[in-house]
Tab-separated table of C-alpha atoms and ligand atoms in Angstrom:
chain	number	residue	atom	x	y	z
A	28	MET	CA	36.975	-35.790	-118.776
A	29	ARG	CA	35.796	-38.452	-120.505
A	30	CYS	CA	32.042	-39.378	-121.278
A	31	GLU	CA	31.841	-42.199	-118.701
A	32	SER	CA	32.542	-39.840	-115.874
A	33	PHE	CA	29.995	-37.328	-117.217
A	34	HIS	CA	27.567	-39.931	-117.370
A	35	GLN	CA	28.312	-40.884	-113.847
A	36	ASN	CA	27.014	-37.593	-112.430
A	37	LEU	CA	24.613	-36.825	-115.167
A	38	HIS	CA	21.292	-36.732	-113.117
A	39	GLU	CA	23.121	-34.528	-110.367
A	40	PHE	CA	24.226	-32.287	-113.275
A	41	LEU	CA	20.619	-32.132	-114.634
A	42	ASP	CA	19.190	-31.395	-111.236
A	43	LEU	CA	21.855	-28.622	-110.561
A	44	GLN	CA	23.183	-30.534	-107.518
A	45	LEU	CA	26.723	-30.592	-108.469
A	46	ASP	CA	29.261	-28.407	-106.451
A	47	ALA	CA	31.228	-25.654	-108.435
A	48	GLN	CA	34.035	-27.725	-109.238
A	49	ALA	CA	32.252	-30.584	-110.468
A	50	LEU	CA	29.889	-28.485	-112.525
A	51	SER	CA	32.729	-26.489	-114.395
A	52	ARG	CA	34.269	-29.768	-115.410
A	53	ALA	CA	30.897	-31.258	-116.450
A	54	GLU	CA	30.358	-27.983	-118.387
A	55	ASN	CA	33.623	-28.098	-120.058
A	56	HIS	CA	33.046	-31.628	-121.373
A	57	LEU	CA	29.697	-30.925	-122.481
A	58	GLU	CA	30.956	-28.000	-124.579
A	59	ALA	CA	33.347	-30.299	-126.417
A	60	CYS	CA	31.183	-33.374	-126.734
A	61	PRO	CA	28.131	-33.333	-129.152
A	62	LYS	CA	27.258	-36.874	-127.905
A	63	CYS	CA	26.616	-35.887	-124.377
A	64	GLN	CA	24.968	-32.708	-125.631
A	65	ASP	CA	22.356	-34.989	-127.405
A	66	LEU	CA	22.090	-37.027	-124.169
A	67	VAL	CA	21.485	-34.117	-122.072
A	68	GLY	CA	18.978	-32.733	-124.602
A	69	GLU	CA	17.109	-35.879	-124.400
A	70	PHE	CA	16.883	-35.996	-120.708
A	71	ARG	CA	16.059	-32.450	-120.634
A	72	LEU	CA	13.015	-33.116	-122.911
A	73	VAL	CA	11.912	-35.893	-120.522
A	74	GLN	CA	12.229	-33.717	-117.645
A	75	SER	CA	10.281	-30.961	-119.153
A	76	ILE	CA	7.465	-33.380	-119.992
A	77	VAL	CA	7.305	-34.854	-116.340
A	78	ALA	CA	7.448	-31.311	-115.141
A	79	ARG	CA	4.056	-30.347	-116.666
A	80	ARG	CA	1.749	-29.001	-114.259
A	81	VAL	CA	-2.137	-28.989	-114.148
A	82	VAL	CA	-4.539	-26.908	-112.219
A	83	LEU	CA	-7.620	-28.008	-110.706
A	84	PRO	CA	-10.620	-26.829	-112.971
A	85	ASP	CA	-12.520	-23.890	-111.523
A	86	GLY	CA	-15.766	-25.802	-111.400
A	87	ILE	CA	-14.081	-28.448	-109.195
A	88	THR	CA	-12.241	-26.245	-107.023
A	89	ALA	CA	-15.465	-24.236	-106.341
A	90	ARG	CA	-17.359	-27.510	-105.557
A	91	MET	CA	-14.597	-29.137	-103.609
A	92	SER	CA	-14.201	-25.796	-101.478
A	93	VAL	CA	-18.032	-25.951	-100.616
A	94	GLU	CA	-17.774	-29.703	-99.783
A	95	LEU	CA	-14.801	-29.169	-97.596
A	96	LYS	CA	-16.478	-26.434	-95.617
A	97	ARG	CA	-19.565	-28.715	-95.037
A	98	ASN	CA	-17.587	-31.740	-94.093
A	99	ARG	CA	-15.324	-29.884	-91.753
A	100	ARG	CA	-18.226	-28.299	-89.814
A	101	ARG	CA	-20.243	-31.433	-89.583
A	102	SER	CA	-20.705	-32.272	-85.978
A	103	TRP	CA	-21.178	-35.742	-84.480
A	104	ARG	CA	-24.730	-34.923	-84.073
A	105	ASP	CA	-25.381	-34.112	-87.775
A	106	ARG	CA	-23.656	-37.246	-88.713
A	107	PHE	CA	-25.946	-39.334	-86.268
A	108	LEU	CA	-28.961	-37.644	-87.585
A	109	ASP	CA	-27.836	-38.296	-91.304
A	110	LEU	CA	-27.373	-41.908	-90.677
A	111	TRP	CA	-30.511	-42.185	-88.802
A	112	ASP	CA	-32.294	-40.674	-91.656
A	113	ARG	CA	-30.804	-42.800	-94.336
A	114	ILE	CA	-31.820	-46.090	-92.247
A	115	ARG	CA	-35.237	-44.744	-91.741
A	116	THR	CA	-35.730	-43.959	-95.472
A	117	SER	CA	-34.264	-47.326	-96.548
A	118	VAL	CA	-36.521	-49.182	-94.003
A	119	ARG	CA	-39.497	-47.332	-95.235
A	120	ASP	CA	-38.851	-48.262	-99.001
A	121	MET	CA	-38.464	-51.998	-98.121
A	122	GLU	CA	-41.025	-54.608	-98.354
A	123	PRO	CA	-42.200	-55.489	-94.950
A	124	ILE	CA	-40.893	-58.963	-95.406
A	125	SER	CA	-37.568	-57.756	-96.427
A	126	VAL	CA	-37.647	-55.596	-93.245
A	127	TRP	CA	-37.898	-58.842	-91.239
A	128	THR	CA	-35.476	-60.959	-93.107
A	129	LYS	CA	-33.008	-58.003	-92.642
A	130	ALA	CA	-33.732	-57.453	-88.895
A	131	THR	CA	-33.047	-61.223	-88.517
A	132	ALA	CA	-30.018	-61.355	-90.775
A	133	MET	CA	-28.237	-58.454	-88.882
A	134	PRO	CA	-27.711	-59.890	-85.605
A	135	VAL	CA	-26.456	-63.087	-87.190
A	136	THR	CA	-24.147	-61.418	-89.512
A	137	CYS	CA	-22.752	-59.426	-86.572
A	138	LEU	CA	-22.267	-62.540	-84.520
A	139	ILE	CA	-20.474	-64.153	-87.320
A	140	PHE	CA	-18.257	-61.219	-87.803
A	141	PHE	CA	-17.611	-61.000	-84.164
A	142	LEU	CA	-16.593	-64.548	-84.102
A	143	LEU	CA	-14.321	-64.016	-87.000
A	144	LEU	CA	-12.921	-60.895	-85.564
A	145	GLN	CA	-11.970	-63.015	-82.306
A	146	HIS	CA	-10.310	-65.427	-84.434
A	147	PHE	CA	-8.213	-63.127	-86.416
A	148	ALA	CA	-7.710	-60.303	-83.993
A	149	PRO	CA	-4.493	-61.278	-82.303
A	150	VAL	CA	-1.764	-59.885	-84.696
A	151	GLN	CA	1.772	-60.986	-83.792
A	152	ILE	CA	3.584	-58.074	-83.020
A	153	GLU	CA	6.570	-59.919	-84.523
A	154	SER	CA	5.130	-59.460	-87.992
A	155	LEU	CA	5.425	-55.798	-87.553
A	156	ALA	CA	8.816	-55.961	-86.280
A	157	PHE	CA	8.517	-53.776	-83.485
A	158	LEU	CA	12.065	-53.983	-82.366
A	159	ILE	CA	14.133	-52.344	-79.770
A	160	VAL	CA	17.413	-53.109	-81.711
A	161	SER	CA	19.895	-52.016	-79.238
A	162	ALA	CA	20.459	-49.990	-76.009
A	163	GLU	CA	23.639	-48.179	-75.549
A	164	ARG	CA	24.897	-46.741	-72.297
A	165	GLN	CA	25.954	-43.196	-72.596
A	166	THR	CA	29.621	-43.063	-71.668
A	167	SER	CA	32.142	-40.216	-71.758
A	168	GLU	CA	34.969	-42.379	-72.967
A	169	ILE	CA	34.346	-42.299	-76.582
A	170	SER	CA	36.967	-45.099	-77.450
A	171	SER	CA	35.252	-47.684	-75.411
A	172	PRO	CA	32.684	-49.651	-77.219
A	173	PRO	CA	29.146	-48.910	-76.525
A	174	LEU	CA	27.938	-51.031	-73.720
A	175	MET	CA	25.187	-53.257	-75.195
A	176	PHE	CA	22.491	-54.490	-73.041
A	177	SER	CA	19.058	-55.658	-74.036
A	178	ILE	CA	15.930	-54.443	-72.551
A	179	GLN	CA	12.527	-56.418	-72.383
A	180	VAL	CA	9.442	-54.885	-72.888
A	181	GLU	CA	6.500	-56.343	-71.165
A	182	GLN	CA	3.985	-56.510	-74.068
A	183	ASN	CA	0.867	-55.101	-73.104
A	184	ARG	CA	-1.366	-56.010	-76.135
A	185	SER	CA	-3.550	-52.948	-75.816
A	186	GLU	CA	-0.803	-50.558	-75.905
A	187	LEU	CA	0.964	-52.244	-78.645
A	188	ASN	CA	-2.240	-52.475	-80.663
A	189	GLY	CA	-2.012	-48.682	-81.172
A	190	ILE	CA	1.195	-49.236	-82.982
A	191	ILE	CA	-0.144	-52.127	-85.055
A	192	ASN	CA	-3.370	-50.111	-85.940
A	193	ALA	CA	-1.206	-47.067	-87.194
A	194	ALA	CA	1.273	-49.199	-88.901
A	195	ARG	CA	-1.560	-51.122	-90.560
A	196	LYS	CA	-3.033	-47.972	-92.263
A	197	LEU	CA	0.492	-47.185	-93.783
A	198	PRO	CA	0.824	-48.086	-97.509
A	199	TYR	CA	4.590	-47.655	-96.720
A	200	GLU	CA	7.224	-49.333	-95.224
A	201	ASP	CA	8.007	-46.800	-92.288
A	202	SER	CA	10.298	-46.499	-89.693
A	203	LEU	CA	11.539	-44.158	-86.989
A	204	THR	CA	14.430	-43.768	-84.626
A	205	LEU	CA	14.372	-42.093	-81.396
A	206	VAL	CA	16.179	-41.710	-78.291
A	207	ALA	CA	14.420	-42.699	-74.977
A	208	GLU	CA	15.160	-42.620	-71.376
A	209	ILE	CA	14.367	-45.384	-69.304
A	210	ASP	CA	13.813	-44.324	-65.634
A	211	PRO	CA	14.561	-46.774	-62.761
A	212	ASP	CA	10.830	-47.707	-62.788
A	213	GLY	CA	11.007	-48.759	-66.328
A	214	ARG	CA	9.135	-45.967	-67.680
A	215	ALA	CA	10.554	-44.640	-71.008
A	216	GLU	CA	10.440	-40.973	-71.901
A	217	ILE	CA	11.232	-39.855	-75.464
A	218	GLY	CA	14.141	-37.532	-75.596
A	219	ASP	CA	14.785	-36.950	-79.066
A	220	VAL	CA	13.342	-38.090	-82.318
A	221	LEU	CA	16.276	-38.695	-84.784
A	222	GLU	CA	14.204	-40.070	-87.632
A	223	TYR	CA	10.773	-39.012	-88.068
A	224	PRO	CA	8.212	-41.600	-89.765
A	225	LYS	CA	6.374	-40.477	-92.528
A	226	SER	CA	3.234	-40.823	-90.477
A	227	TYR	CA	2.704	-38.793	-87.526
A	228	ASP	CA	-0.001	-41.339	-86.298
A	229	LEU	CA	2.750	-43.589	-86.047
A	230	LEU	CA	4.966	-41.492	-83.988
A	231	ASN	CA	2.142	-40.801	-81.701
A	232	ALA	CA	1.181	-44.488	-81.345
A	233	VAL	CA	4.931	-45.289	-80.655
A	234	GLN	CA	4.946	-42.397	-78.106
A	235	VAL	CA	1.838	-43.726	-76.249
A	236	ALA	CA	3.111	-47.416	-76.386
A	237	LEU	CA	6.460	-46.076	-74.891
A	238	SER	CA	5.206	-44.003	-72.108
A	239	THR	CA	2.641	-46.736	-70.931
A	240	SER	CA	5.000	-49.864	-71.469
A	241	GLN	CA	6.842	-51.317	-68.700
A	242	PHE	CA	10.680	-51.931	-69.508
A	243	LYS	CA	12.775	-54.240	-67.668
A	244	ARG	CA	16.771	-54.010	-67.885
A	245	THR	CA	18.294	-57.265	-68.040
A	246	SER	CA	21.663	-55.967	-66.947
A	247	GLU	CA	22.736	-53.859	-64.076
A	248	VAL	CA	23.483	-50.198	-64.922
A	249	ALA	CA	23.515	-46.912	-63.086
A	250	SER	CA	20.192	-45.391	-63.395
A	251	PRO	CA	18.628	-43.286	-64.600
A	252	VAL	CA	20.347	-44.285	-67.965
A	253	VAL	CA	20.010	-42.529	-71.296
A	254	ILE	CA	19.601	-45.226	-73.817
A	255	PHE	CA	19.793	-44.925	-77.412
A	256	SER	CA	17.136	-47.169	-78.816
A	257	LEU	CA	15.848	-47.925	-82.187
A	258	GLN	CA	12.636	-48.708	-83.165
A	259	LYS	CA	11.888	-50.063	-86.590
A	260	ILE	CA	8.421	-50.509	-87.602
A	261	ASP	CA	8.265	-52.368	-91.215
A	262	VAL	CA	4.885	-52.760	-92.878
A	263	TYR	CA	5.021	-55.502	-95.729
A	264	GLU	CA	1.371	-55.624	-96.840
A	265	ASP	CA	1.753	-55.489	-100.709
A	266	SER	CA	4.564	-55.168	-102.866
A	267	LEU	CA	4.223	-51.546	-104.268
B	15	MET	CA	21.527	-37.066	-90.130
B	16	ALA	CA	19.195	-35.941	-87.588
B	17	GLU	CA	20.930	-32.425	-87.613
B	18	LEU	CA	20.585	-32.379	-91.244
B	19	THR	CA	16.876	-33.484	-91.246
B	20	ARG	CA	16.104	-30.772	-88.723
B	21	THR	CA	18.200	-28.125	-90.665
B	22	ILE	CA	15.984	-29.063	-93.857
B	23	ALA	CA	12.669	-28.931	-91.782
B	24	SER	CA	13.533	-25.703	-90.156
B	25	GLU	CA	14.992	-23.638	-93.069
B	26	ALA	CA	14.210	-24.878	-96.550
B	27	PHE	CA	10.955	-25.977	-95.608
B	28	ALA	CA	10.001	-23.254	-93.111
B	29	ASP	CA	6.580	-21.778	-94.524
B	30	ARG	CA	3.671	-20.141	-93.223
B	31	ASP	CA	3.794	-20.950	-89.590
B	32	GLU	CA	1.292	-18.243	-88.873
B	33	LEU	CA	-1.222	-20.135	-91.306
B	34	VAL	CA	-0.724	-23.288	-89.116
B	35	VAL	CA	-1.532	-21.345	-86.009
B	36	ARG	CA	-4.589	-19.725	-87.550
B	37	LEU	CA	-5.608	-23.527	-88.773
B	38	LYS	CA	-5.509	-24.744	-85.432
B	39	GLU	CA	-7.555	-21.869	-83.963
B	40	GLY	CA	-10.220	-23.038	-86.521
B	41	ASP	CA	-9.860	-19.925	-88.312
B	42	GLU	CA	-12.255	-20.286	-91.648
B	43	SER	CA	-10.328	-18.050	-93.995
B	44	ALA	CA	-7.143	-19.963	-93.023
B	45	PHE	CA	-8.675	-23.151	-94.371
B	46	ASP	CA	-9.646	-21.598	-97.706
B	47	GLU	CA	-6.202	-19.850	-97.917
B	48	VAL	CA	-4.512	-23.237	-97.417
B	49	PHE	CA	-6.813	-24.983	-100.017
B	50	GLN	CA	-6.269	-22.212	-102.493
B	51	LEU	CA	-2.691	-22.062	-102.023
B	52	TYR	CA	-1.877	-25.937	-102.404
B	53	LYS	CA	-4.831	-27.524	-104.244
B	54	ASP	CA	-2.930	-27.309	-107.714
B	55	MET	CA	0.244	-28.879	-106.056
B	56	VAL	CA	-1.696	-31.456	-104.516
B	57	TYR	CA	-3.731	-32.380	-107.702
B	58	THR	CA	-0.588	-32.348	-109.787
B	59	LEU	CA	1.230	-34.669	-107.421
B	60	ALA	CA	-1.841	-37.002	-107.327
B	61	LEU	CA	-2.356	-36.927	-111.047
B	62	LYS	CA	1.306	-37.701	-111.613
B	63	LEU	CA	1.083	-40.628	-109.002
B	64	LEU	CA	-2.384	-42.008	-110.239
B	65	ALA	CA	-2.620	-40.973	-114.019
B	66	ASP	CA	-6.437	-40.695	-113.237
B	67	LYS	CA	-8.296	-37.392	-113.208
B	68	GLY	CA	-11.155	-38.450	-111.211
B	69	GLU	CA	-9.240	-40.428	-108.780
B	70	SER	CA	-6.638	-37.506	-108.355
B	71	MET	CA	-9.640	-34.947	-107.673
B	72	ASP	CA	-10.981	-37.491	-104.919
B	73	VAL	CA	-7.372	-37.712	-103.621
B	74	THR	CA	-7.199	-33.889	-103.567
B	75	GLN	CA	-10.258	-33.542	-101.625
B	76	GLU	CA	-9.336	-36.357	-99.086
B	77	VAL	CA	-5.783	-34.657	-98.559
B	78	PHE	CA	-7.316	-31.408	-97.614
B	79	LEU	CA	-9.980	-33.109	-95.225
B	80	THR	CA	-7.326	-35.014	-93.570
B	81	LEU	CA	-5.545	-31.649	-93.142
B	82	PHE	CA	-8.432	-29.870	-91.914
B	83	ARG	CA	-9.511	-32.766	-89.289
B	84	LYS	CA	-6.089	-33.500	-88.064
B	85	ILE	CA	-4.545	-30.239	-87.811
B	86	HIS	CA	-4.401	-30.516	-84.142
B	87	SER	CA	-2.253	-33.445	-84.264
B	88	PHE	CA	-0.050	-31.607	-86.817
B	89	ARG	CA	3.159	-30.769	-84.604
B	90	GLY	CA	5.206	-28.490	-86.850
B	91	GLU	CA	8.147	-30.888	-86.983
B	92	CYS	CA	8.002	-30.543	-90.621
B	93	SER	CA	6.452	-27.900	-92.669
B	94	LEU	CA	2.743	-27.966	-93.676
B	95	LYS	CA	4.065	-28.593	-97.341
B	96	THR	CA	5.879	-31.557	-96.348
B	97	TRP	CA	3.095	-32.801	-94.582
B	98	LEU	CA	0.816	-32.394	-97.479
B	99	TYR	CA	3.282	-34.149	-99.624
B	100	ARG	CA	3.179	-37.164	-97.343
B	101	VAL	CA	-0.473	-37.318	-97.032
B	102	ALA	CA	-0.940	-37.017	-100.637
B	103	ILE	CA	1.688	-39.779	-101.402
B	104	ASN	CA	-0.070	-42.001	-98.988
B	105	GLN	CA	-3.552	-41.360	-100.091
B	106	ALA	CA	-2.377	-42.043	-103.629
B	107	ALA	CA	-0.500	-45.053	-102.686
B	108	ASN	CA	-3.534	-46.528	-100.980
B	109	ARG	CA	-5.540	-45.840	-104.118
B	110	ASN	CA	-2.930	-47.194	-106.471
B	111	ARG	CA	-3.123	-50.451	-104.714
B	112	TRP	CA	-6.820	-50.560	-104.783
B	113	TRP	CA	-7.015	-49.549	-108.263
B	114	LYS	CA	-4.377	-52.284	-109.187
B	115	ARG	CA	-6.439	-54.975	-107.314
B	116	HIS	CA	-9.659	-54.003	-108.830
B	117	LEU	CA	-8.177	-54.284	-112.321
B	118	GLN	CA	-8.897	-50.753	-113.140
B	119	SER	CA	-12.643	-51.516	-113.084
B	120	ARG	CA	-14.220	-48.055	-113.661
B	121	THR	CA	-15.997	-46.678	-110.912
B	122	VAL	CA	-18.003	-43.566	-111.150
B	123	SER	CA	-16.001	-40.712	-109.330
B	124	LEU	CA	-18.139	-38.483	-107.258
B	125	SER	CA	-15.970	-35.349	-108.310
B	126	ILE	CA	-16.421	-35.484	-111.976
B	127	SER	CA	-19.775	-37.202	-112.188
B	128	ASN	CA	-21.709	-34.194	-112.735
B	129	GLU	CA	-19.238	-32.200	-114.901
B	130	PRO	CA	-20.206	-33.280	-118.346
B	131	ASP	CA	-18.343	-31.485	-121.107
B	132	ARG	CA	-15.659	-29.584	-119.500
B	133	PRO	CA	-12.114	-30.446	-119.952
B	134	ALA	CA	-11.139	-31.861	-116.627
B	135	VAL	CA	-7.708	-30.569	-116.779
B	136	ARG	CA	-6.541	-27.178	-117.626
B	137	GLU	CA	-2.810	-27.119	-118.454
B	138	LEU	CA	-0.259	-24.576	-116.937
B	139	PRO	CA	2.946	-23.799	-118.650
B	140	SER	CA	5.617	-25.569	-116.731
B	141	ASN	CA	7.995	-23.417	-114.584
B	142	GLN	CA	11.019	-25.334	-115.567
B	143	PRO	CA	13.238	-23.112	-117.810
B	144	SER	CA	13.168	-25.236	-120.834
B	145	PRO	CA	13.395	-24.056	-124.542
B	146	LEU	CA	12.334	-27.517	-125.491
B	147	ARG	CA	8.926	-27.192	-123.920
B	148	ASP	CA	6.979	-26.679	-127.057
B	149	CYS	CA	9.111	-28.827	-128.971
B	150	TYR	CA	7.304	-32.093	-128.466
B	151	SER	CA	4.290	-33.323	-129.885
B	152	ALA	CA	1.184	-34.370	-127.834
B	153	GLU	CA	1.777	-38.030	-128.894
B	154	LEU	CA	5.260	-37.984	-127.485
B	155	ARG	CA	3.838	-36.404	-124.156
B	156	LYS	CA	1.230	-39.137	-123.933
B	157	ALA	CA	3.711	-41.849	-124.549
B	158	LEU	CA	5.960	-40.706	-121.880
B	159	GLU	CA	3.178	-39.934	-119.550
B	160	LYS	CA	2.033	-43.577	-119.958
B	161	THR	CA	5.592	-44.642	-119.240
B	162	LEU	CA	5.685	-42.473	-116.269
B	163	SER	CA	2.506	-44.076	-114.946
B	164	GLU	CA	3.943	-47.663	-115.299
B	165	LEU	CA	6.919	-46.925	-113.346
B	166	PRO	CA	7.441	-48.273	-109.767
B	167	PHE	CA	5.311	-46.161	-107.219
B	168	GLU	CA	8.264	-45.035	-105.475
B	169	GLN	CA	9.970	-43.999	-108.563
B	170	ARG	CA	7.063	-41.970	-109.711
B	171	VAL	CA	6.915	-40.107	-106.377
B	172	THR	CA	10.647	-39.406	-106.473
B	173	ILE	CA	10.639	-38.022	-109.884
B	174	THR	CA	7.608	-36.097	-109.427
B	175	LEU	CA	9.084	-34.368	-106.172
B	176	ARG	CA	12.129	-33.697	-108.216
B	177	ASP	CA	10.955	-32.662	-111.586
B	178	VAL	CA	7.634	-30.982	-110.765
B	179	GLU	CA	8.147	-29.743	-107.202
B	180	GLY	CA	11.718	-29.051	-107.739
B	181	LEU	CA	12.782	-30.496	-104.342
B	182	ALA	CA	16.423	-30.965	-103.594
B	183	TYR	CA	17.716	-34.540	-103.163
B	184	GLU	CA	17.711	-34.028	-99.327
B	185	GLU	CA	14.240	-32.841	-99.174
B	186	ILE	CA	12.897	-35.681	-101.244
B	187	ALA	CA	14.690	-38.059	-98.887
B	188	GLU	CA	12.986	-36.400	-95.884
B	189	VAL	CA	9.503	-36.736	-97.505
B	190	THR	CA	9.909	-40.242	-98.258
B	191	SER	CA	11.883	-41.196	-95.329
B	192	THR	CA	14.850	-42.573	-97.455
B	193	SER	CA	18.381	-42.091	-97.987
B	194	ILE	CA	19.829	-39.740	-100.588
B	195	GLY	CA	21.429	-42.615	-102.385
B	196	THR	CA	18.052	-44.167	-102.768
B	197	VAL	CA	16.728	-40.864	-104.095
B	198	LYS	CA	19.390	-40.515	-106.622
B	199	SER	CA	18.978	-44.167	-107.845
B	200	ARG	CA	15.363	-43.856	-108.041
B	201	ILE	CA	15.584	-40.810	-110.156
B	202	ALA	CA	18.148	-42.320	-112.462
B	203	ARG	CA	16.269	-45.534	-112.894
B	204	ALA	CA	12.953	-43.487	-113.800
B	205	ARG	CA	14.913	-41.144	-116.205
B	206	ILE	CA	16.499	-44.067	-118.098
B	207	ARG	CA	13.239	-45.845	-118.445
B	208	LEU	CA	11.689	-42.581	-119.656
B	209	ARG	CA	14.482	-41.678	-122.262
B	210	ASP	CA	14.345	-45.344	-123.466
B	211	GLN	CA	10.660	-44.599	-124.094
B	212	LEU	CA	11.681	-41.390	-125.871
B	213	GLN	CA	14.140	-43.147	-128.074
B	214	LYS	CA	11.610	-45.823	-129.047
B	215	PHE	CA	9.239	-43.045	-129.925
B	216	LYS	CA	11.601	-41.297	-132.088
B	217	GLY	CA	12.700	-44.612	-133.891
B	218	GLY	CA	8.992	-45.207	-134.555
B	219	GLU	CA	8.426	-41.713	-135.873
B	220	GLU	CA	11.256	-42.214	-138.267
B	221	LEU	CA	10.328	-45.560	-139.550
C	315	LIG	ZN1	30.742	-36.841	-123.842
C-alpha cells in the first residue's frame, strides 16, 4: 500500500470505521511508514482536543434545575397573572401623561402592524418548495418502468400554512420522504415515513396538511392506489 | 436506506424507553433524571457549537424546557438522545445566526449574570483513549478551539458528534439528516482545517 491510498481512508481509519481487511492493510502501512505515523499523530492530537468535554458547573446545574421545575409547572393562569402584574406595575410607575400617550399609541401601532401583516402575510408556497415530486403506481412487474402520473393538491392556504410555519422555524434545510396512500376520495393517508425530518413539528405539520388536503389524480388508475410520493421542504433563510 | 435508518434508531440508539414513558406520565423524578443524565452532554455540544459559555448555558436550559414541554409530541421514532441532539443543534443554529447578525455585541446572559467569580467551566478528562491528551499546551488548545469555532456550522456539528459524542457515521447522518458521504466529507474538511492550524501553531512555536 502506498501513502496515497492510506490517506484516502485516513479518516475512516481514525474513526475505526474500516472493515477488518482494510484495517489490517492500513495498519501494515502505518507500521512501515514514519511519515504517515506523524500524520496520524497530528490528527489524533486534533481529535483529542476536539473531544474535550465540559460539565455544567454545580451552581448553574442547581439553579437551572430549579428554574426548569418552575417553568414546567407554570400554568396559563400563572402566566396571565404574571403578565397582568407586570403591566400593572409598569403603568403605576409611569407618568400620567406617558400612560395616555402609550394608551393612544398602542392601538395605532397595532393597526399598523396588522396592516403590515396583511401585506406580507401571503407566503408563496413555492418558496418553500413543497413538492410532490413523483407518484408511482405499485406494480408487480418489476421490469416495467414505474408509471408516473402527477397529482394535484388543491392548496388550502390554512392547511399549508402549518407546514410553512413549521418550516420557517427551522434553521436547517429539512426534508422528509414518505409514502402516502391516496384514496378514491382524494384523501391521503401516510403509510410509512422513509426519511424523517430533523423536526418532528415539520412531520406533524405535513401529516396534518396531507390528511386535510384534497388530492386530484390527473390520470386514471385503479383505486385505491398506493403511491410513492416525495415531499421535500427546503428552507433557505440564511446561508449557514 | 429506510431500513438502515430504522435499524439504527431501534438498536444503537435504543435507550431508556421507560424513562420516556415516565416523562409522558409527568413523573417529576423522571424530569430530574433526564436533566442530570444529559445536561453535560447538551452543554458540551452547545459549547462546541457556539464557543460561548453563557449562550451555551442558555441553550442547555432551552433544550430541556423544549423537551419537557414537547414530550407529548415525542413519538419515539428516534431515541431521546437523538432528539436532544437535534433540538440542541437547532437551538444552537438559531443562536449562531442571531449572534452573527448582532456582530457579537455582548448581551448579559441570565445564566451567568449572578455567578461572579466562579469558573464557568469545569473540565473533564476526555474519554477518548489518547496518550497525547496531556502533551499539548493550553495555547494550542485555545488556538484549535478558535479554529473549531470558525468552521462552517455543519462541519462543527459533524465533527462534534463524531469526536465528542463518538457517534458512527450512520448515526451522524441520521441526526443531521444527511448522507454518509456528506458526513465523511464534512469530517475530513473540518479535520484538515484543524490540522493546518496545528501545523501553523507548531511553526510559530519553533520560530
Ligand atoms: Zn505512508
